[in-house]
């Protein structure tokens, strides 16, 4: 079992819609969770981090964490064409960041 | 505040050669991490340096090595290059401690022919 798994996508949403990205992890001891955005040919850019169960909102982005279910998600509200990218879920495991394979999101204008 | 910087941006090498990649962390960050992003394989953790010491290592052979200097900059060395080493090599930095948020540099794209 992979340490971090994401829905593979690609995910296509119309402009203005909500994009929902999911991530599960295997290590129950994980305490830190991150979402990065990566445009094609570029390096990952931090969007959000979350440590506690529940929701965390930052602008149009909301991260949700459920440690009991070992599940973390990212919602993108009012999706814009500039949100088209690959979104990487990352989980701190044994003092190293483990990444999911990423979900590619395309926002249709 | 300047971000993480890496050099060179692109590199072409042949099999068997050696390569050195460089990284300067964000000012105030003492931890440096190296990742490999090969096509179709996702981001793989390589090495973590903090205060000049190697703190953790991913599942890579010993020909991948590095060091961290007193000014917290870092080098990644890859010996005996193989074709499958072709990848984007990313450096990230954070404040001290692996639990801190990591910020990535622009990467070095290595092509091994």
PDB file of C-alpha atoms in Angstrom:
ATOM      1  CA  UNK A   1       0.000   0.000   0.000  1.00  0.00           C
ATOM      2  CA  UNK A   2       1.318   3.410  -0.934  1.00  0.00           C
ATOM      3  CA  UNK A   3       1.862   5.834   1.927  1.00  0.00           C
ATOM      4  CA  UNK A   4      -0.200   8.559   0.245  1.00  0.00           C
ATOM      5  CA  UNK A   5      -2.881   7.980  -2.368  1.00  0.00           C
ATOM      6  CA  UNK A   6      -4.828  10.532  -4.363  1.00  0.00           C
ATOM      7  CA  UNK A   7      -7.722  10.187  -6.771  1.00  0.00           C
ATOM      8  CA  UNK A   8      -5.877   9.939 -10.036  1.00  0.00           C
ATOM      9  CA  UNK A   9      -7.986  12.257 -12.147  1.00  0.00           C
ATOM     10  CA  UNK A  10      -7.786  14.058 -14.391  1.00  0.00           C
ATOM     11  CA  UNK A  11     -10.512  16.206 -12.967  1.00  0.00           C
ATOM     12  CA  UNK A  12     -12.294  18.591 -15.299  1.00  0.00           C
ATOM     13  CA  UNK A  13     -14.571  21.268 -13.841  1.00  0.00           C
ATOM     14  CA  UNK A  14     -16.307  24.282 -15.389  1.00  0.00           C
ATOM     15  CA  UNK A  15     -15.215  27.750 -14.409  1.00  0.00           C
ATOM     16  CA  UNK A  16     -16.919  28.855 -11.217  1.00  0.00           C
ATOM     17  CA  UNK A  17     -17.562  25.315  -9.966  1.00  0.00           C
ATOM     18  CA  UNK A  18     -16.099  23.563  -6.928  1.00  0.00           C
ATOM     19  CA  UNK A  19     -13.188  21.180  -7.474  1.00  0.00           C
ATOM     20  CA  UNK A  20     -12.884  18.454  -4.838  1.00  0.00           C
ATOM     21  CA  UNK A  21      -9.609  16.611  -4.366  1.00  0.00           C
ATOM     22  CA  UNK A  22      -9.141  13.627  -2.072  1.00  0.00           C
ATOM     23  CA  UNK A  23      -6.160  12.033  -0.381  1.00  0.00           C
ATOM     24  CA  UNK A  24      -5.751   9.088   1.973  1.00  0.00           C
ATOM     25  CA  UNK A  25      -2.675   8.106   3.937  1.00  0.00           C
ATOM     26  CA  UNK A  26      -1.549   4.924   5.619  1.00  0.00           C
ATOM     27  CA  UNK A  27       0.472   6.043   8.664  1.00  0.00           C
ATOM     28  CA  UNK A  28      -1.842   6.759  11.611  1.00  0.00           C
ATOM     29  CA  UNK A  29       0.981   8.606  13.341  1.00  0.00           C
ATOM     30  CA  UNK A  30       1.147  11.340  10.685  1.00  0.00           C
ATOM     31  CA  UNK A  31       0.621  14.776  12.146  1.00  0.00           C
ATOM     32  CA  UNK A  32       1.287  17.238   9.310  1.00  0.00           C
ATOM     33  CA  UNK A  33      -0.519  17.457   5.998  1.00  0.00           C
ATOM     34  CA  UNK A  34       0.130  19.711   3.041  1.00  0.00           C
ATOM     35  CA  UNK A  35      -1.353  20.568  -0.326  1.00  0.00           C
ATOM     36  CA  UNK A  36       0.939  21.795  -3.084  1.00  0.00           C
ATOM     37  CA  UNK A  37       0.056  23.035  -6.561  1.00  0.00           C
ATOM     38  CA  UNK A  38       2.379  22.290  -9.465  1.00  0.00           C
ATOM     39  CA  UNK A  39       2.032  23.888 -12.865  1.00  0.00           C
ATOM     40  CA  UNK A  40       3.468  21.959 -15.779  1.00  0.00           C
ATOM     41  CA  UNK A  41       7.256  22.282 -15.853  1.00  0.00           C
ATOM     42  CA  UNK A  42       7.371  24.212 -12.586  1.00  0.00           C
ATOM     43  CA  UNK A  43       8.163  23.322  -8.987  1.00  0.00           C
ATOM     44  CA  UNK A  44       5.502  22.664  -6.320  1.00  0.00           C
ATOM     45  CA  UNK A  45       4.003  25.699  -4.638  1.00  0.00           C
ATOM     46  CA  UNK A  46       2.507  25.439  -1.153  1.00  0.00           C
ATOM     47  CA  UNK A  47      -1.227  26.094  -1.004  1.00  0.00           C
ATOM     48  CA  UNK A  48      -2.143  25.038   2.512  1.00  0.00           C
ATOM     49  CA  UNK A  49      -1.068  23.003   5.492  1.00  0.00           C
ATOM     50  CA  UNK A  50      -3.304  21.491   8.140  1.00  0.00           C
ATOM     51  CA  UNK A  51      -2.481  19.816  11.436  1.00  0.00           C
ATOM     52  CA  UNK A  52      -5.804  19.530  13.278  1.00  0.00           C
ATOM     53  CA  UNK A  53      -9.010  17.664  12.498  1.00  0.00           C
ATOM     54  CA  UNK A  54     -11.641  19.763  10.819  1.00  0.00           C
ATOM     55  CA  UNK A  55     -11.641  22.441   8.179  1.00  0.00           C
ATOM     56  CA  UNK A  56      -9.144  25.151   7.403  1.00  0.00           C
ATOM     57  CA  UNK A  57     -10.037  27.892   4.965  1.00  0.00           C
ATOM     58  CA  UNK A  58      -7.746  30.235   3.025  1.00  0.00           C
ATOM     59  CA  UNK A  59      -9.447  32.315   0.380  1.00  0.00           C
ATOM     60  CA  UNK A  60     -11.025  30.019  -2.185  1.00  0.00           C
ATOM     61  CA  UNK A  61      -9.279  26.957  -0.743  1.00  0.00           C
ATOM     62  CA  UNK A  62     -10.531  24.741   2.086  1.00  0.00           C
ATOM     63  CA  UNK A  63      -8.562  21.821   3.474  1.00  0.00           C
ATOM     64  CA  UNK A  64     -10.355  19.162   5.470  1.00  0.00           C
ATOM     65  CA  UNK A  65      -8.654  16.635   7.738  1.00  0.00           C
ATOM     66  CA  UNK A  66     -10.124  13.518   9.331  1.00  0.00           C
ATOM     67  CA  UNK A  67      -7.400  11.624  11.187  1.00  0.00           C
ATOM     68  CA  UNK A  68      -9.740   8.815  12.249  1.00  0.00           C
ATOM     69  CA  UNK A  69     -10.475   8.059   8.601  1.00  0.00           C
ATOM     70  CA  UNK A  70      -6.904   8.952   7.537  1.00  0.00           C
ATOM     71  CA  UNK A  71      -8.317  11.298   4.950  1.00  0.00           C
ATOM     72  CA  UNK A  72      -7.467  14.796   3.845  1.00  0.00           C
ATOM     73  CA  UNK A  73      -9.176  16.771   1.115  1.00  0.00           C
ATOM     74  CA  UNK A  74      -8.912  20.071  -0.703  1.00  0.00           C
ATOM     75  CA  UNK A  75     -11.840  22.057  -2.034  1.00  0.00           C
ATOM     76  CA  UNK A  76     -11.320  24.810  -4.585  1.00  0.00           C
ATOM     77  CA  UNK A  77     -14.328  27.119  -4.748  1.00  0.00           C
ATOM     78  CA  UNK A  78     -15.149  29.361  -7.700  1.00  0.00           C
ATOM     79  CA  UNK A  79     -12.570  27.529  -9.830  1.00  0.00           C
ATOM     80  CA  UNK A  80     -10.644  29.692 -12.274  1.00  0.00           C
ATOM     81  CA  UNK A  81      -8.705  28.695 -15.411  1.00  0.00           C
ATOM     82  CA  UNK A  82      -5.543  29.679 -13.497  1.00  0.00           C
ATOM     83  CA  UNK A  83      -6.299  26.833 -11.064  1.00  0.00           C
ATOM     84  CA  UNK A  84      -5.549  24.328 -13.839  1.00  0.00           C
ATOM     85  CA  UNK A  85      -2.567  22.409 -12.446  1.00  0.00           C
ATOM     86  CA  UNK A  86      -1.563  19.206 -10.685  1.00  0.00           C
ATOM     87  CA  UNK A  87      -2.353  19.175  -6.976  1.00  0.00           C
ATOM     88  CA  UNK A  88      -0.076  17.178  -4.713  1.00  0.00           C
ATOM     89  CA  UNK A  89      -1.064  15.889  -1.312  1.00  0.00           C
ATOM     90  CA  UNK A  90       1.885  15.492   1.071  1.00  0.00           C
ATOM     91  CA  UNK A  91       2.048  13.823   4.455  1.00  0.00           C
ATOM     92  CA  UNK A  92       4.869  13.938   6.968  1.00  0.00           C
ATOM     93  CA  UNK A  93       5.889  10.306   7.627  1.00  0.00           C
ATOM     94  CA  UNK A  94       8.971   9.373   9.678  1.00  0.00           C
ATOM     95  CA  UNK A  95      10.454  12.862   9.357  1.00  0.00           C
ATOM     96  CA  UNK A  96      10.118  12.936   5.570  1.00  0.00           C
ATOM     97  CA  UNK A  97       7.462  14.319   3.312  1.00  0.00           C
ATOM     98  CA  UNK A  98       5.680  11.629   1.300  1.00  0.00           C
ATOM     99  CA  UNK A  99       3.781  12.802  -1.755  1.00  0.00           C
ATOM    100  CA  UNK A 100       0.840  11.375  -3.567  1.00  0.00           C
ATOM    101  CA  UNK A 101       1.005  10.969  -7.325  1.00  0.00           C
ATOM    102  CA  UNK A 102      -1.060  14.122  -7.789  1.00  0.00           C
ATOM    103  CA  UNK A 103      -4.427  14.955  -9.296  1.00  0.00           C
ATOM    104  CA  UNK A 104      -4.483  17.011 -12.471  1.00  0.00           C
ATOM    105  CA  UNK A 105      -7.250  19.590 -12.527  1.00  0.00           C
ATOM    106  CA  UNK A 106      -8.461  21.329 -15.668  1.00  0.00           C
ATOM    107  CA  UNK A 107     -10.838  24.260 -15.314  1.00  0.00           C
ATOM    108  CA  UNK A 108     -12.917  24.796 -18.475  1.00  0.00           C
ATOM    109  CA  UNK A 109     -13.641  28.412 -19.338  1.00  0.00           C
TER     110      UNK A 109
ATOM    111  CA  UNK B   1      12.115  37.611   1.042  1.00  0.00           C
ATOM    112  CA  UNK B   2      14.056  35.645  -1.565  1.00  0.00           C
ATOM    113  CA  UNK B   3      12.929  32.103  -2.152  1.00  0.00           C
ATOM    114  CA  UNK B   4      14.911  28.915  -2.498  1.00  0.00           C
ATOM    115  CA  UNK B   5      17.382  29.115  -5.351  1.00  0.00           C
ATOM    116  CA  UNK B   6      18.911  26.274  -7.318  1.00  0.00           C
ATOM    117  CA  UNK B   7      21.623  26.000  -9.949  1.00  0.00           C
ATOM    118  CA  UNK B   8      21.994  25.126 -12.684  1.00  0.00           C
ATOM    119  CA  UNK B   9      18.492  25.194 -14.167  1.00  0.00           C
ATOM    120  CA  UNK B  10      19.249  22.581 -16.801  1.00  0.00           C
ATOM    121  CA  UNK B  11      22.002  20.037 -17.244  1.00  0.00           C
ATOM    122  CA  UNK B  12      22.843  17.392 -19.831  1.00  0.00           C
ATOM    123  CA  UNK B  13      25.223  14.595 -18.919  1.00  0.00           C
ATOM    124  CA  UNK B  14      26.154  11.189 -20.281  1.00  0.00           C
ATOM    125  CA  UNK B  15      26.007   7.837 -18.556  1.00  0.00           C
ATOM    126  CA  UNK B  16      28.781   7.268 -16.033  1.00  0.00           C
ATOM    127  CA  UNK B  17      29.462  10.944 -15.435  1.00  0.00           C
ATOM    128  CA  UNK B  18      29.115  12.736 -12.138  1.00  0.00           C
ATOM    129  CA  UNK B  19      26.987  15.810 -11.414  1.00  0.00           C
ATOM    130  CA  UNK B  20      26.712  18.371  -8.629  1.00  0.00           C
ATOM    131  CA  UNK B  21      23.552  20.371  -8.020  1.00  0.00           C
ATOM    132  CA  UNK B  22      23.379  23.361  -5.718  1.00  0.00           C
ATOM    133  CA  UNK B  23      20.724  24.866  -3.489  1.00  0.00           C
ATOM    134  CA  UNK B  24      20.461  27.972  -1.324  1.00  0.00           C
ATOM    135  CA  UNK B  25      17.653  27.971   1.247  1.00  0.00           C
ATOM    136  CA  UNK B  26      15.379  30.795   2.264  1.00  0.00           C
ATOM    137  CA  UNK B  27      17.105  33.118   4.722  1.00  0.00           C
ATOM    138  CA  UNK B  28      16.515  31.852   8.258  1.00  0.00           C
ATOM    139  CA  UNK B  29      15.856  28.282   7.159  1.00  0.00           C
ATOM    140  CA  UNK B  30      18.316  25.692   8.401  1.00  0.00           C
ATOM    141  CA  UNK B  31      16.834  22.524   6.909  1.00  0.00           C
ATOM    142  CA  UNK B  32      17.353  21.553   3.283  1.00  0.00           C
ATOM    143  CA  UNK B  33      15.614  18.680   1.523  1.00  0.00           C
ATOM    144  CA  UNK B  34      16.281  17.092  -1.850  1.00  0.00           C
ATOM    145  CA  UNK B  35      13.636  15.374  -3.972  1.00  0.00           C
ATOM    146  CA  UNK B  36      13.647  13.636  -7.327  1.00  0.00           C
ATOM    147  CA  UNK B  37      10.702  13.977  -9.673  1.00  0.00           C
ATOM    148  CA  UNK B  38      11.108  11.552 -12.529  1.00  0.00           C
ATOM    149  CA  UNK B  39       8.521  11.261 -15.267  1.00  0.00           C
ATOM    150  CA  UNK B  40       5.690   9.032 -14.136  1.00  0.00           C
ATOM    151  CA  UNK B  41       7.167   8.390 -10.695  1.00  0.00           C
ATOM    152  CA  UNK B  42       6.097  11.404  -8.692  1.00  0.00           C
ATOM    153  CA  UNK B  43       8.099  13.232  -6.070  1.00  0.00           C
ATOM    154  CA  UNK B  44      10.504  10.973  -4.204  1.00  0.00           C
ATOM    155  CA  UNK B  45      12.335  12.060  -1.053  1.00  0.00           C
ATOM    156  CA  UNK B  46      16.120  11.860  -1.386  1.00  0.00           C
ATOM    157  CA  UNK B  47      17.886  13.545   1.535  1.00  0.00           C
ATOM    158  CA  UNK B  48      17.336  15.868   4.479  1.00  0.00           C
ATOM    159  CA  UNK B  49      20.085  18.041   5.937  1.00  0.00           C
ATOM    160  CA  UNK B  50      19.838  20.134   9.052  1.00  0.00           C
ATOM    161  CA  UNK B  51      22.602  22.053  10.818  1.00  0.00           C
ATOM    162  CA  UNK B  52      25.169  20.471   8.546  1.00  0.00           C
ATOM    163  CA  UNK B  53      24.166  16.891   9.296  1.00  0.00           C
ATOM    164  CA  UNK B  54      22.336  14.320   7.182  1.00  0.00           C
ATOM    165  CA  UNK B  55      19.145  13.604   9.167  1.00  0.00           C
ATOM    166  CA  UNK B  56      17.238  11.251   6.905  1.00  0.00           C
ATOM    167  CA  UNK B  57      17.632   9.483   3.606  1.00  0.00           C
ATOM    168  CA  UNK B  58      15.173   8.072   1.096  1.00  0.00           C
ATOM    169  CA  UNK B  59      15.413   4.761  -0.766  1.00  0.00           C
ATOM    170  CA  UNK B  60      18.185   5.762  -3.130  1.00  0.00           C
ATOM    171  CA  UNK B  61      21.593   4.123  -3.738  1.00  0.00           C
ATOM    172  CA  UNK B  62      24.748   5.519  -2.114  1.00  0.00           C
ATOM    173  CA  UNK B  63      25.823   7.154  -5.360  1.00  0.00           C
ATOM    174  CA  UNK B  64      23.342   9.879  -4.378  1.00  0.00           C
ATOM    175  CA  UNK B  65      24.998  11.946  -1.697  1.00  0.00           C
ATOM    176  CA  UNK B  66      25.220  15.496  -0.533  1.00  0.00           C
ATOM    177  CA  UNK B  67      26.290  17.906   2.095  1.00  0.00           C
ATOM    178  CA  UNK B  68      25.236  21.084   3.812  1.00  0.00           C
ATOM    179  CA  UNK B  69      27.569  23.989   4.350  1.00  0.00           C
ATOM    180  CA  UNK B  70      27.833  26.308   7.391  1.00  0.00           C
ATOM    181  CA  UNK B  71      25.725  28.915   5.552  1.00  0.00           C
ATOM    182  CA  UNK B  72      23.016  26.205   5.169  1.00  0.00           C
ATOM    183  CA  UNK B  73      23.364  25.947   1.403  1.00  0.00           C
ATOM    184  CA  UNK B  74      23.585  22.423   0.092  1.00  0.00           C
ATOM    185  CA  UNK B  75      24.939  20.298  -2.726  1.00  0.00           C
ATOM    186  CA  UNK B  76      23.558  17.097  -4.154  1.00  0.00           C
ATOM    187  CA  UNK B  77      26.078  14.840  -5.860  1.00  0.00           C
ATOM    188  CA  UNK B  78      25.166  11.981  -8.136  1.00  0.00           C
ATOM    189  CA  UNK B  79      27.946   9.647  -9.240  1.00  0.00           C
ATOM    190  CA  UNK B  80      27.981   7.104 -12.050  1.00  0.00           C
ATOM    191  CA  UNK B  81      24.924   8.603 -13.715  1.00  0.00           C
ATOM    192  CA  UNK B  82      22.374   6.229 -15.188  1.00  0.00           C
ATOM    193  CA  UNK B  83      19.694   6.957 -17.778  1.00  0.00           C
ATOM    194  CA  UNK B  84      16.963   6.634 -15.150  1.00  0.00           C
ATOM    195  CA  UNK B  85      18.516   9.500 -13.168  1.00  0.00           C
ATOM    196  CA  UNK B  86      16.988  11.859 -15.723  1.00  0.00           C
ATOM    197  CA  UNK B  87      14.544  13.895 -13.664  1.00  0.00           C
ATOM    198  CA  UNK B  88      13.709  17.217 -12.112  1.00  0.00           C
ATOM    199  CA  UNK B  89      15.694  17.578  -8.885  1.00  0.00           C
ATOM    200  CA  UNK B  90      13.984  19.781  -6.383  1.00  0.00           C
ATOM    201  CA  UNK B  91      15.410  21.389  -3.304  1.00  0.00           C
ATOM    202  CA  UNK B  92      13.194  22.599  -0.477  1.00  0.00           C
ATOM    203  CA  UNK B  93      13.953  24.411   2.739  1.00  0.00           C
ATOM    204  CA  UNK B  94      12.226  24.885   6.057  1.00  0.00           C
ATOM    205  CA  UNK B  95      12.844  26.272   9.485  1.00  0.00           C
ATOM    206  CA  UNK B  96      14.607  23.808  11.746  1.00  0.00           C
ATOM    207  CA  UNK B  97      12.828  20.488  12.081  1.00  0.00           C
ATOM    208  CA  UNK B  98      11.211  18.101   9.662  1.00  0.00           C
ATOM    209  CA  UNK B  99       7.694  19.004  10.779  1.00  0.00           C
ATOM    210  CA  UNK B 100       8.034  22.528   9.457  1.00  0.00           C
ATOM    211  CA  UNK B 101       6.512  23.585   6.149  1.00  0.00           C
ATOM    212  CA  UNK B 102       8.818  23.074   3.180  1.00  0.00           C
ATOM    213  CA  UNK B 103       9.164  25.586   0.372  1.00  0.00           C
ATOM    214  CA  UNK B 104      10.513  24.454  -2.975  1.00  0.00           C
ATOM    215  CA  UNK B 105      13.039  25.957  -5.314  1.00  0.00           C
ATOM    216  CA  UNK B 106      12.597  26.031  -9.102  1.00  0.00           C
ATOM    217  CA  UNK B 107      14.489  22.774  -9.597  1.00  0.00           C
ATOM    218  CA  UNK B 108      17.305  21.504 -11.796  1.00  0.00           C
ATOM    219  CA  UNK B 109      16.302  19.466 -14.813  1.00  0.00           C
ATOM    220  CA  UNK B 110      18.867  16.752 -15.471  1.00  0.00           C
ATOM    221  CA  UNK B 111      18.977  14.776 -18.693  1.00  0.00           C
ATOM    222  CA  UNK B 112      21.270  11.753 -18.866  1.00  0.00           C
ATOM    223  CA  UNK B 113      22.061  10.513 -22.368  1.00  0.00           C
TER     224      UNK B 113
END
